[in-house]
Amino acid sequence: MKGPNKHTLLQIKDAIRDGLRAVNNSIEDKCIIPGAGAFEIRAYNTLMKHKDTIKGKVRLGVQAFAESLLVIPKTLAVNSGYDAQDTIVKLTEEDRLNPDPVGLDLSSGEPMKPVDMGVYDNYIVKKQILNSCSIIASNLLLVDEIMRAGMTSLKG
């Protein structure tokens, strides 16, 4: 490998390593999922449908979790120069109407079918993200409870 400076060489090396790791993950998992934000959009729509069957505070938690999943497609839209809200509305509507997963075409800002375009994500990466985010959220809530309990004991 050759490059104009050490930093560029490190970036090339990282890109090659990450690409090989992604291929290795796909081979080991024997599973890939549609990319371009399609998983997050479908999960959001599914959770919002499920939310209607839930009562109480848990309903708010399901809604908050569903909305947090939209960070990835929103980030894809903003980084591609498109309005995040308009893009999310288009994607969620298209996903509701379409049995196939729908993701964001970064060149046009319009909904597209990632499977047809060959855009995929690794299953294990998405699984780990979902696992980590729920653990982190639980820990933050626990810290919040502990701090609230500490403030109450200081007052009394």
Short mmCIF file of N, CA and C in Angstrom, two decimals:
data_model
loop_
_atom_site.label_atom_id
_atom_site.label_comp_id
_atom_site.label_asym_id
_atom_site.label_seq_id
_atom_site.Cartn_x
_atom_site.Cartn_y
_atom_site.Cartn_z
N MET A 1 0.84 -1.18 0.00
CA MET A 1 0.00 0.00 0.00
C MET A 1 0.88 1.24 0.00
N LYS A 2 0.43 2.22 -0.73
CA LYS A 2 1.14 3.48 -0.78
C LYS A 2 0.15 4.61 -0.61
N GLY A 3 0.62 5.69 -0.04
CA GLY A 3 -0.21 6.87 0.15
C GLY A 3 0.65 8.09 0.37
N PRO A 4 0.04 9.28 0.30
CA PRO A 4 0.82 10.51 0.43
C PRO A 4 1.38 10.75 1.83
N ASN A 5 0.72 10.19 2.85
CA ASN A 5 1.22 10.39 4.22
C ASN A 5 0.78 9.23 5.11
N LYS A 6 1.29 9.23 6.34
CA LYS A 6 1.02 8.14 7.28
C LYS A 6 -0.46 8.05 7.63
N HIS A 7 -1.11 9.20 7.77
CA HIS A 7 -2.53 9.23 8.14
C HIS A 7 -3.39 8.54 7.06
N THR A 8 -3.11 8.83 5.81
CA THR A 8 -3.86 8.22 4.71
C THR A 8 -3.64 6.71 4.68
N LEU A 9 -2.41 6.28 4.91
CA LEU A 9 -2.12 4.85 4.95
C LEU A 9 -2.89 4.16 6.07
N LEU A 10 -2.97 4.80 7.23
CA LEU A 10 -3.74 4.23 8.34
C LEU A 10 -5.23 4.14 8.00
N GLN A 11 -5.76 5.15 7.32
CA GLN A 11 -7.16 5.12 6.91
C GLN A 11 -7.43 3.99 5.92
N ILE A 12 -6.52 3.81 4.98
CA ILE A 12 -6.67 2.73 3.99
C ILE A 12 -6.62 1.38 4.70
N LYS A 13 -5.66 1.23 5.61
CA LYS A 13 -5.51 -0.02 6.35
C LYS A 13 -6.78 -0.31 7.16
N ASP A 14 -7.32 0.71 7.83
CA ASP A 14 -8.55 0.54 8.62
C ASP A 14 -9.73 0.15 7.73
N ALA A 15 -9.83 0.79 6.56
CA ALA A 15 -10.94 0.50 5.64
C ALA A 15 -10.87 -0.94 5.15
N ILE A 16 -9.67 -1.40 4.82
CA ILE A 16 -9.50 -2.78 4.35
C ILE A 16 -9.84 -3.76 5.47
N ARG A 17 -9.33 -3.51 6.67
CA ARG A 17 -9.60 -4.38 7.81
C ARG A 17 -11.10 -4.44 8.12
N ASP A 18 -11.77 -3.26 8.10
CA ASP A 18 -13.21 -3.22 8.37
C ASP A 18 -14.00 -3.97 7.31
N GLY A 19 -13.60 -3.81 6.05
CA GLY A 19 -14.27 -4.53 4.96
C GLY A 19 -14.12 -6.03 5.09
N LEU A 20 -12.91 -6.48 5.40
CA LEU A 20 -12.68 -7.91 5.58
C LEU A 20 -13.44 -8.45 6.79
N ARG A 21 -13.51 -7.65 7.85
CA ARG A 21 -14.26 -8.07 9.04
C ARG A 21 -15.75 -8.20 8.72
N ALA A 22 -16.28 -7.27 7.91
CA ALA A 22 -17.70 -7.33 7.53
C ALA A 22 -17.98 -8.59 6.72
N VAL A 23 -17.08 -8.91 5.79
CA VAL A 23 -17.25 -10.13 4.99
C VAL A 23 -17.16 -11.36 5.90
N ASN A 24 -16.21 -11.36 6.82
CA ASN A 24 -16.05 -12.48 7.75
C ASN A 24 -17.30 -12.64 8.61
N ASN A 25 -17.85 -11.54 9.12
CA ASN A 25 -19.07 -11.61 9.93
C ASN A 25 -20.22 -12.22 9.14
N SER A 26 -20.35 -11.82 7.89
CA SER A 26 -21.43 -12.35 7.04
C SER A 26 -21.27 -13.85 6.81
N ILE A 27 -20.05 -14.28 6.61
CA ILE A 27 -19.79 -15.71 6.38
C ILE A 27 -20.06 -16.50 7.65
N GLU A 28 -19.59 -16.01 8.80
CA GLU A 28 -19.79 -16.72 10.06
C GLU A 28 -21.26 -16.75 10.46
N ASP A 29 -21.97 -15.63 10.29
CA ASP A 29 -23.38 -15.57 10.68
C ASP A 29 -24.29 -16.31 9.70
N LYS A 30 -23.83 -16.42 8.47
CA LYS A 30 -24.67 -16.95 7.38
C LYS A 30 -25.97 -16.15 7.29
N CYS A 31 -25.85 -14.85 7.56
CA CYS A 31 -27.03 -14.00 7.59
C CYS A 31 -26.63 -12.54 7.36
N ILE A 32 -27.38 -11.86 6.52
CA ILE A 32 -27.25 -10.42 6.34
C ILE A 32 -28.65 -9.83 6.34
N ILE A 33 -28.75 -8.54 6.63
CA ILE A 33 -30.06 -7.89 6.64
C ILE A 33 -30.00 -6.66 5.73
N PRO A 34 -31.15 -6.25 5.19
CA PRO A 34 -31.16 -5.07 4.32
C PRO A 34 -30.59 -3.85 5.03
N GLY A 35 -29.77 -3.08 4.33
CA GLY A 35 -29.13 -1.90 4.90
C GLY A 35 -29.84 -0.62 4.52
N ALA A 36 -29.11 0.47 4.50
CA ALA A 36 -29.61 1.80 4.13
C ALA A 36 -30.70 2.29 5.07
N GLY A 37 -30.67 1.83 6.33
CA GLY A 37 -31.67 2.25 7.31
C GLY A 37 -32.96 1.46 7.24
N ALA A 38 -33.02 0.44 6.38
CA ALA A 38 -34.26 -0.33 6.20
C ALA A 38 -34.66 -1.09 7.46
N PHE A 39 -33.67 -1.67 8.14
CA PHE A 39 -33.98 -2.41 9.38
C PHE A 39 -34.59 -1.48 10.41
N GLU A 40 -34.01 -0.30 10.57
CA GLU A 40 -34.48 0.64 11.58
C GLU A 40 -35.89 1.16 11.26
N ILE A 41 -36.14 1.43 9.98
CA ILE A 41 -37.47 1.91 9.57
C ILE A 41 -38.52 0.83 9.82
N ARG A 42 -38.21 -0.42 9.44
CA ARG A 42 -39.17 -1.51 9.64
C ARG A 42 -39.39 -1.77 11.13
N ALA A 43 -38.31 -1.74 11.92
CA ALA A 43 -38.44 -1.94 13.36
C ALA A 43 -39.28 -0.82 13.99
N TYR A 44 -39.07 0.42 13.54
CA TYR A 44 -39.85 1.55 14.04
C TYR A 44 -41.34 1.34 13.75
N ASN A 45 -41.68 1.02 12.51
CA ASN A 45 -43.09 0.83 12.16
C ASN A 45 -43.71 -0.33 12.93
N THR A 46 -42.95 -1.41 13.11
CA THR A 46 -43.46 -2.57 13.85
C THR A 46 -43.68 -2.23 15.31
N LEU A 47 -42.73 -1.53 15.92
CA LEU A 47 -42.88 -1.15 17.33
C LEU A 47 -44.03 -0.16 17.53
N MET A 48 -44.21 0.75 16.59
CA MET A 48 -45.31 1.71 16.72
C MET A 48 -46.67 1.01 16.60
N LYS A 49 -46.76 -0.03 15.77
CA LYS A 49 -47.98 -0.83 15.71
C LYS A 49 -48.19 -1.58 17.02
N HIS A 50 -47.11 -2.15 17.54
CA HIS A 50 -47.17 -2.92 18.80
C HIS A 50 -47.52 -2.01 19.98
N LYS A 51 -47.09 -0.77 19.92
CA LYS A 51 -47.35 0.20 20.99
C LYS A 51 -48.84 0.34 21.26
N ASP A 52 -49.65 0.25 20.22
CA ASP A 52 -51.09 0.40 20.37
C ASP A 52 -51.73 -0.71 21.19
N THR A 53 -51.03 -1.83 21.36
CA THR A 53 -51.57 -2.94 22.14
C THR A 53 -51.13 -2.90 23.60
N ILE A 54 -50.30 -1.93 23.95
CA ILE A 54 -49.72 -1.85 25.30
C ILE A 54 -50.37 -0.71 26.08
N LYS A 55 -50.50 -0.92 27.38
CA LYS A 55 -51.08 0.11 28.24
C LYS A 55 -50.04 0.55 29.28
N GLY A 56 -50.23 1.74 29.81
CA GLY A 56 -49.40 2.24 30.90
C GLY A 56 -48.10 2.87 30.44
N LYS A 57 -47.17 2.96 31.40
CA LYS A 57 -45.88 3.62 31.15
C LYS A 57 -45.02 2.87 30.13
N VAL A 58 -45.22 1.57 30.06
CA VAL A 58 -44.43 0.77 29.12
C VAL A 58 -44.65 1.25 27.69
N ARG A 59 -45.85 1.73 27.42
CA ARG A 59 -46.19 2.24 26.09
C ARG A 59 -45.25 3.39 25.70
N LEU A 60 -44.97 4.27 26.67
CA LEU A 60 -44.07 5.39 26.41
C LEU A 60 -42.64 4.90 26.15
N GLY A 61 -42.25 3.86 26.87
CA GLY A 61 -40.92 3.28 26.66
C GLY A 61 -40.77 2.68 25.28
N VAL A 62 -41.81 1.99 24.82
CA VAL A 62 -41.78 1.40 23.48
C VAL A 62 -41.68 2.50 22.43
N GLN A 63 -42.45 3.57 22.63
CA GLN A 63 -42.42 4.68 21.67
C GLN A 63 -41.04 5.34 21.65
N ALA A 64 -40.47 5.57 22.84
CA ALA A 64 -39.14 6.20 22.91
C ALA A 64 -38.08 5.32 22.24
N PHE A 65 -38.16 4.01 22.47
CA PHE A 65 -37.19 3.10 21.85
C PHE A 65 -37.36 3.10 20.33
N ALA A 66 -38.60 3.07 19.87
CA ALA A 66 -38.87 3.08 18.42
C ALA A 66 -38.31 4.35 17.79
N GLU A 67 -38.54 5.48 18.44
CA GLU A 67 -38.05 6.76 17.90
C GLU A 67 -36.53 6.83 17.91
N SER A 68 -35.91 6.20 18.91
CA SER A 68 -34.45 6.22 18.97
C SER A 68 -33.83 5.43 17.82
N LEU A 69 -34.54 4.44 17.31
CA LEU A 69 -34.03 3.67 16.17
C LEU A 69 -33.90 4.51 14.91
N LEU A 70 -34.66 5.60 14.84
CA LEU A 70 -34.63 6.45 13.65
C LEU A 70 -33.38 7.31 13.55
N VAL A 71 -32.53 7.27 14.57
CA VAL A 71 -31.29 8.06 14.54
C VAL A 71 -30.43 7.67 13.34
N ILE A 72 -30.36 6.39 13.04
CA ILE A 72 -29.50 5.95 11.93
C ILE A 72 -30.01 6.45 10.58
N PRO A 73 -31.29 6.24 10.22
CA PRO A 73 -31.73 6.81 8.94
C PRO A 73 -31.69 8.33 8.90
N LYS A 74 -31.94 8.99 10.05
CA LYS A 74 -31.85 10.46 10.08
C LYS A 74 -30.41 10.90 9.81
N THR A 75 -29.46 10.21 10.42
CA THR A 75 -28.05 10.55 10.21
C THR A 75 -27.64 10.31 8.76
N LEU A 76 -28.10 9.21 8.18
CA LEU A 76 -27.82 8.96 6.76
C LEU A 76 -28.35 10.10 5.90
N ALA A 77 -29.57 10.56 6.20
CA ALA A 77 -30.19 11.64 5.42
C ALA A 77 -29.40 12.94 5.56
N VAL A 78 -29.09 13.33 6.79
CA VAL A 78 -28.38 14.59 7.03
C VAL A 78 -26.99 14.56 6.40
N ASN A 79 -26.28 13.45 6.57
CA ASN A 79 -24.94 13.34 5.99
C ASN A 79 -24.95 13.33 4.47
N SER A 80 -26.10 13.01 3.88
CA SER A 80 -26.23 13.03 2.42
C SER A 80 -26.80 14.34 1.91
N GLY A 81 -27.09 15.28 2.83
CA GLY A 81 -27.57 16.59 2.43
C GLY A 81 -29.08 16.71 2.29
N TYR A 82 -29.83 15.81 2.91
CA TYR A 82 -31.29 15.84 2.82
C TYR A 82 -31.89 16.19 4.18
N ASP A 83 -33.12 16.71 4.16
CA ASP A 83 -33.81 17.05 5.39
C ASP A 83 -34.22 15.76 6.11
N ALA A 84 -33.84 15.65 7.38
CA ALA A 84 -34.07 14.42 8.13
C ALA A 84 -35.56 14.12 8.29
N GLN A 85 -36.35 15.13 8.66
CA GLN A 85 -37.78 14.89 8.91
C GLN A 85 -38.51 14.48 7.64
N ASP A 86 -38.27 15.19 6.55
CA ASP A 86 -38.93 14.85 5.28
C ASP A 86 -38.56 13.43 4.86
N THR A 87 -37.30 13.10 5.01
CA THR A 87 -36.82 11.78 4.61
C THR A 87 -37.47 10.68 5.44
N ILE A 88 -37.54 10.88 6.76
CA ILE A 88 -38.14 9.87 7.64
C ILE A 88 -39.61 9.67 7.31
N VAL A 89 -40.32 10.77 7.05
CA VAL A 89 -41.74 10.65 6.69
C VAL A 89 -41.89 9.83 5.41
N LYS A 90 -41.07 10.12 4.40
CA LYS A 90 -41.13 9.37 3.14
C LYS A 90 -40.84 7.89 3.36
N LEU A 91 -39.78 7.62 4.15
CA LEU A 91 -39.37 6.24 4.37
C LEU A 91 -40.41 5.44 5.15
N THR A 92 -40.95 6.03 6.22
CA THR A 92 -41.93 5.30 7.02
C THR A 92 -43.21 5.04 6.24
N GLU A 93 -43.65 6.02 5.46
CA GLU A 93 -44.85 5.83 4.64
C GLU A 93 -44.63 4.75 3.58
N GLU A 94 -43.49 4.82 2.91
CA GLU A 94 -43.19 3.83 1.88
C GLU A 94 -43.08 2.43 2.49
N ASP A 95 -42.49 2.33 3.68
CA ASP A 95 -42.34 1.04 4.34
C ASP A 95 -43.70 0.46 4.73
N ARG A 96 -44.62 1.32 5.17
CA ARG A 96 -45.96 0.85 5.53
C ARG A 96 -46.70 0.28 4.32
N LEU A 97 -46.46 0.86 3.15
CA LEU A 97 -47.17 0.45 1.94
C LEU A 97 -46.50 -0.72 1.22
N ASN A 98 -45.27 -1.03 1.59
CA ASN A 98 -44.47 -1.99 0.84
C ASN A 98 -44.13 -3.21 1.69
N PRO A 99 -44.35 -4.42 1.18
CA PRO A 99 -43.98 -5.60 1.97
C PRO A 99 -42.47 -5.81 2.07
N ASP A 100 -41.72 -5.25 1.13
CA ASP A 100 -40.26 -5.37 1.14
C ASP A 100 -39.65 -4.25 1.98
N PRO A 101 -38.51 -4.51 2.62
CA PRO A 101 -37.84 -3.46 3.39
C PRO A 101 -37.46 -2.27 2.51
N VAL A 102 -37.59 -1.08 3.06
CA VAL A 102 -37.31 0.15 2.32
C VAL A 102 -36.23 0.94 3.05
N GLY A 103 -35.20 1.35 2.31
CA GLY A 103 -34.12 2.15 2.87
C GLY A 103 -33.97 3.45 2.10
N LEU A 104 -32.92 4.19 2.44
CA LEU A 104 -32.68 5.50 1.84
C LEU A 104 -31.63 5.41 0.74
N ASP A 105 -31.99 5.90 -0.43
CA ASP A 105 -31.04 6.03 -1.53
C ASP A 105 -30.26 7.32 -1.29
N LEU A 106 -28.99 7.20 -0.97
CA LEU A 106 -28.19 8.36 -0.58
C LEU A 106 -27.94 9.33 -1.73
N SER A 107 -28.04 8.87 -2.96
CA SER A 107 -27.80 9.77 -4.09
C SER A 107 -29.03 10.58 -4.47
N SER A 108 -30.22 10.06 -4.20
CA SER A 108 -31.44 10.80 -4.58
C SER A 108 -32.26 11.28 -3.38
N GLY A 109 -32.04 10.68 -2.21
CA GLY A 109 -32.83 11.04 -1.03
C GLY A 109 -34.20 10.40 -1.02
N GLU A 110 -34.44 9.50 -1.96
CA GLU A 110 -35.74 8.84 -2.07
C GLU A 110 -35.69 7.43 -1.50
N PRO A 111 -36.85 6.88 -1.14
CA PRO A 111 -36.88 5.49 -0.68
C PRO A 111 -36.46 4.53 -1.79
N MET A 112 -35.79 3.45 -1.40
CA MET A 112 -35.38 2.42 -2.35
C MET A 112 -35.36 1.08 -1.64
N LYS A 113 -35.30 0.02 -2.42
CA LYS A 113 -35.22 -1.33 -1.87
C LYS A 113 -33.74 -1.72 -1.79
N PRO A 114 -33.19 -1.78 -0.58
CA PRO A 114 -31.75 -2.05 -0.45
C PRO A 114 -31.34 -3.41 -1.01
N VAL A 115 -32.23 -4.39 -0.93
CA VAL A 115 -31.88 -5.72 -1.44
C VAL A 115 -31.66 -5.66 -2.94
N ASP A 116 -32.49 -4.90 -3.64
CA ASP A 116 -32.33 -4.76 -5.10
C ASP A 116 -31.04 -4.02 -5.46
N MET A 117 -30.61 -3.12 -4.57
CA MET A 117 -29.40 -2.33 -4.84
C MET A 117 -28.13 -2.97 -4.26
N GLY A 118 -28.29 -4.09 -3.53
CA GLY A 118 -27.14 -4.78 -2.96
C GLY A 118 -26.57 -4.10 -1.73
N VAL A 119 -27.43 -3.41 -0.96
CA VAL A 119 -26.99 -2.72 0.26
C VAL A 119 -27.43 -3.55 1.46
N TYR A 120 -26.44 -4.06 2.21
CA TYR A 120 -26.73 -4.93 3.34
C TYR A 120 -25.96 -4.50 4.58
N ASP A 121 -26.46 -4.92 5.74
CA ASP A 121 -25.77 -4.75 7.01
C ASP A 121 -25.52 -6.14 7.59
N ASN A 122 -24.54 -6.22 8.48
CA ASN A 122 -24.26 -7.48 9.17
C ASN A 122 -25.28 -7.71 10.27
N TYR A 123 -25.77 -8.93 10.35
CA TYR A 123 -26.74 -9.30 11.38
C TYR A 123 -26.15 -9.12 12.78
N ILE A 124 -24.95 -9.62 12.99
CA ILE A 124 -24.35 -9.59 14.33
C ILE A 124 -24.14 -8.16 14.81
N VAL A 125 -23.84 -7.25 13.90
CA VAL A 125 -23.62 -5.85 14.27
C VAL A 125 -24.93 -5.23 14.76
N LYS A 126 -26.02 -5.45 14.03
CA LYS A 126 -27.33 -4.91 14.44
C LYS A 126 -27.77 -5.54 15.76
N LYS A 127 -27.55 -6.84 15.90
CA LYS A 127 -27.93 -7.54 17.14
C LYS A 127 -27.18 -6.94 18.32
N GLN A 128 -25.88 -6.71 18.15
CA GLN A 128 -25.07 -6.14 19.22
C GLN A 128 -25.48 -4.71 19.55
N ILE A 129 -25.83 -3.92 18.53
CA ILE A 129 -26.28 -2.55 18.76
C ILE A 129 -27.54 -2.54 19.60
N LEU A 130 -28.51 -3.38 19.23
CA LEU A 130 -29.77 -3.43 19.98
C LEU A 130 -29.55 -3.90 21.41
N ASN A 131 -28.69 -4.89 21.58
CA ASN A 131 -28.38 -5.39 22.92
C ASN A 131 -27.70 -4.30 23.75
N SER A 132 -26.72 -3.64 23.18
CA SER A 132 -25.98 -2.61 23.91
C SER A 132 -26.85 -1.42 24.27
N CYS A 133 -27.70 -0.98 23.33
CA CYS A 133 -28.50 0.22 23.62
C CYS A 133 -29.50 -0.04 24.73
N SER A 134 -30.06 -1.24 24.81
CA SER A 134 -31.01 -1.51 25.89
C SER A 134 -30.28 -1.60 27.24
N ILE A 135 -29.09 -2.15 27.25
CA ILE A 135 -28.30 -2.22 28.49
C ILE A 135 -27.90 -0.82 28.95
N ILE A 136 -27.45 0.01 28.02
CA ILE A 136 -27.05 1.38 28.35
C ILE A 136 -28.23 2.17 28.88
N ALA A 137 -29.39 2.04 28.23
CA ALA A 137 -30.58 2.76 28.69
C ALA A 137 -30.97 2.31 30.10
N SER A 138 -30.91 1.02 30.37
CA SER A 138 -31.23 0.50 31.71
C SER A 138 -30.26 1.06 32.75
N ASN A 139 -28.97 1.10 32.41
CA ASN A 139 -27.98 1.64 33.34
C ASN A 139 -28.19 3.12 33.61
N LEU A 140 -28.54 3.88 32.57
CA LEU A 140 -28.81 5.31 32.76
C LEU A 140 -30.02 5.52 33.67
N LEU A 141 -31.05 4.71 33.48
CA LEU A 141 -32.23 4.82 34.34
C LEU A 141 -31.88 4.46 35.78
N LEU A 142 -31.02 3.45 35.95
CA LEU A 142 -30.61 3.05 37.29
C LEU A 142 -29.82 4.17 37.97
N VAL A 143 -28.90 4.80 37.24
CA VAL A 143 -28.13 5.92 37.79
C VAL A 143 -29.06 7.06 38.17
N ASP A 144 -30.04 7.34 37.32
CA ASP A 144 -31.01 8.39 37.60
C ASP A 144 -31.78 8.09 38.88
N GLU A 145 -32.19 6.82 39.06
CA GLU A 145 -32.91 6.43 40.28
C GLU A 145 -32.02 6.59 41.51
N ILE A 146 -30.77 6.19 41.40
CA ILE A 146 -29.84 6.29 42.53
C ILE A 146 -29.63 7.75 42.90
N MET A 147 -29.47 8.61 41.89
CA MET A 147 -29.27 10.04 42.17
C MET A 147 -30.51 10.64 42.81
N ARG A 148 -31.68 10.25 42.32
CA ARG A 148 -32.92 10.76 42.90
C ARG A 148 -33.05 10.32 44.36
N ALA A 149 -32.69 9.07 44.64
CA ALA A 149 -32.75 8.57 46.01
C ALA A 149 -31.76 9.32 46.90
N GLY A 150 -30.59 9.63 46.36
CA GLY A 150 -29.59 10.38 47.12
C GLY A 150 -30.04 11.79 47.43
N MET A 151 -30.69 12.43 46.47
CA MET A 151 -31.20 13.80 46.68
C MET A 151 -32.30 13.80 47.74
N THR A 152 -33.13 12.75 47.73
CA THR A 152 -34.21 12.65 48.70
C THR A 152 -33.64 12.48 50.11
N SER A 153 -32.59 11.67 50.24
CA SER A 153 -32.01 11.45 51.57
C SER A 153 -31.28 12.70 52.06
N LEU A 154 -30.77 13.54 51.17
CA LEU A 154 -30.11 14.77 51.58
C LEU A 154 -31.11 15.79 52.11
N LYS A 155 -32.31 15.79 51.54
CA LYS A 155 -33.34 16.74 51.98
C LYS A 155 -33.87 16.37 53.36
N GLY A 156 -33.99 15.09 53.64
CA GLY A 156 -34.62 14.63 54.87
C GLY A 156 -33.66 14.62 55.98
#
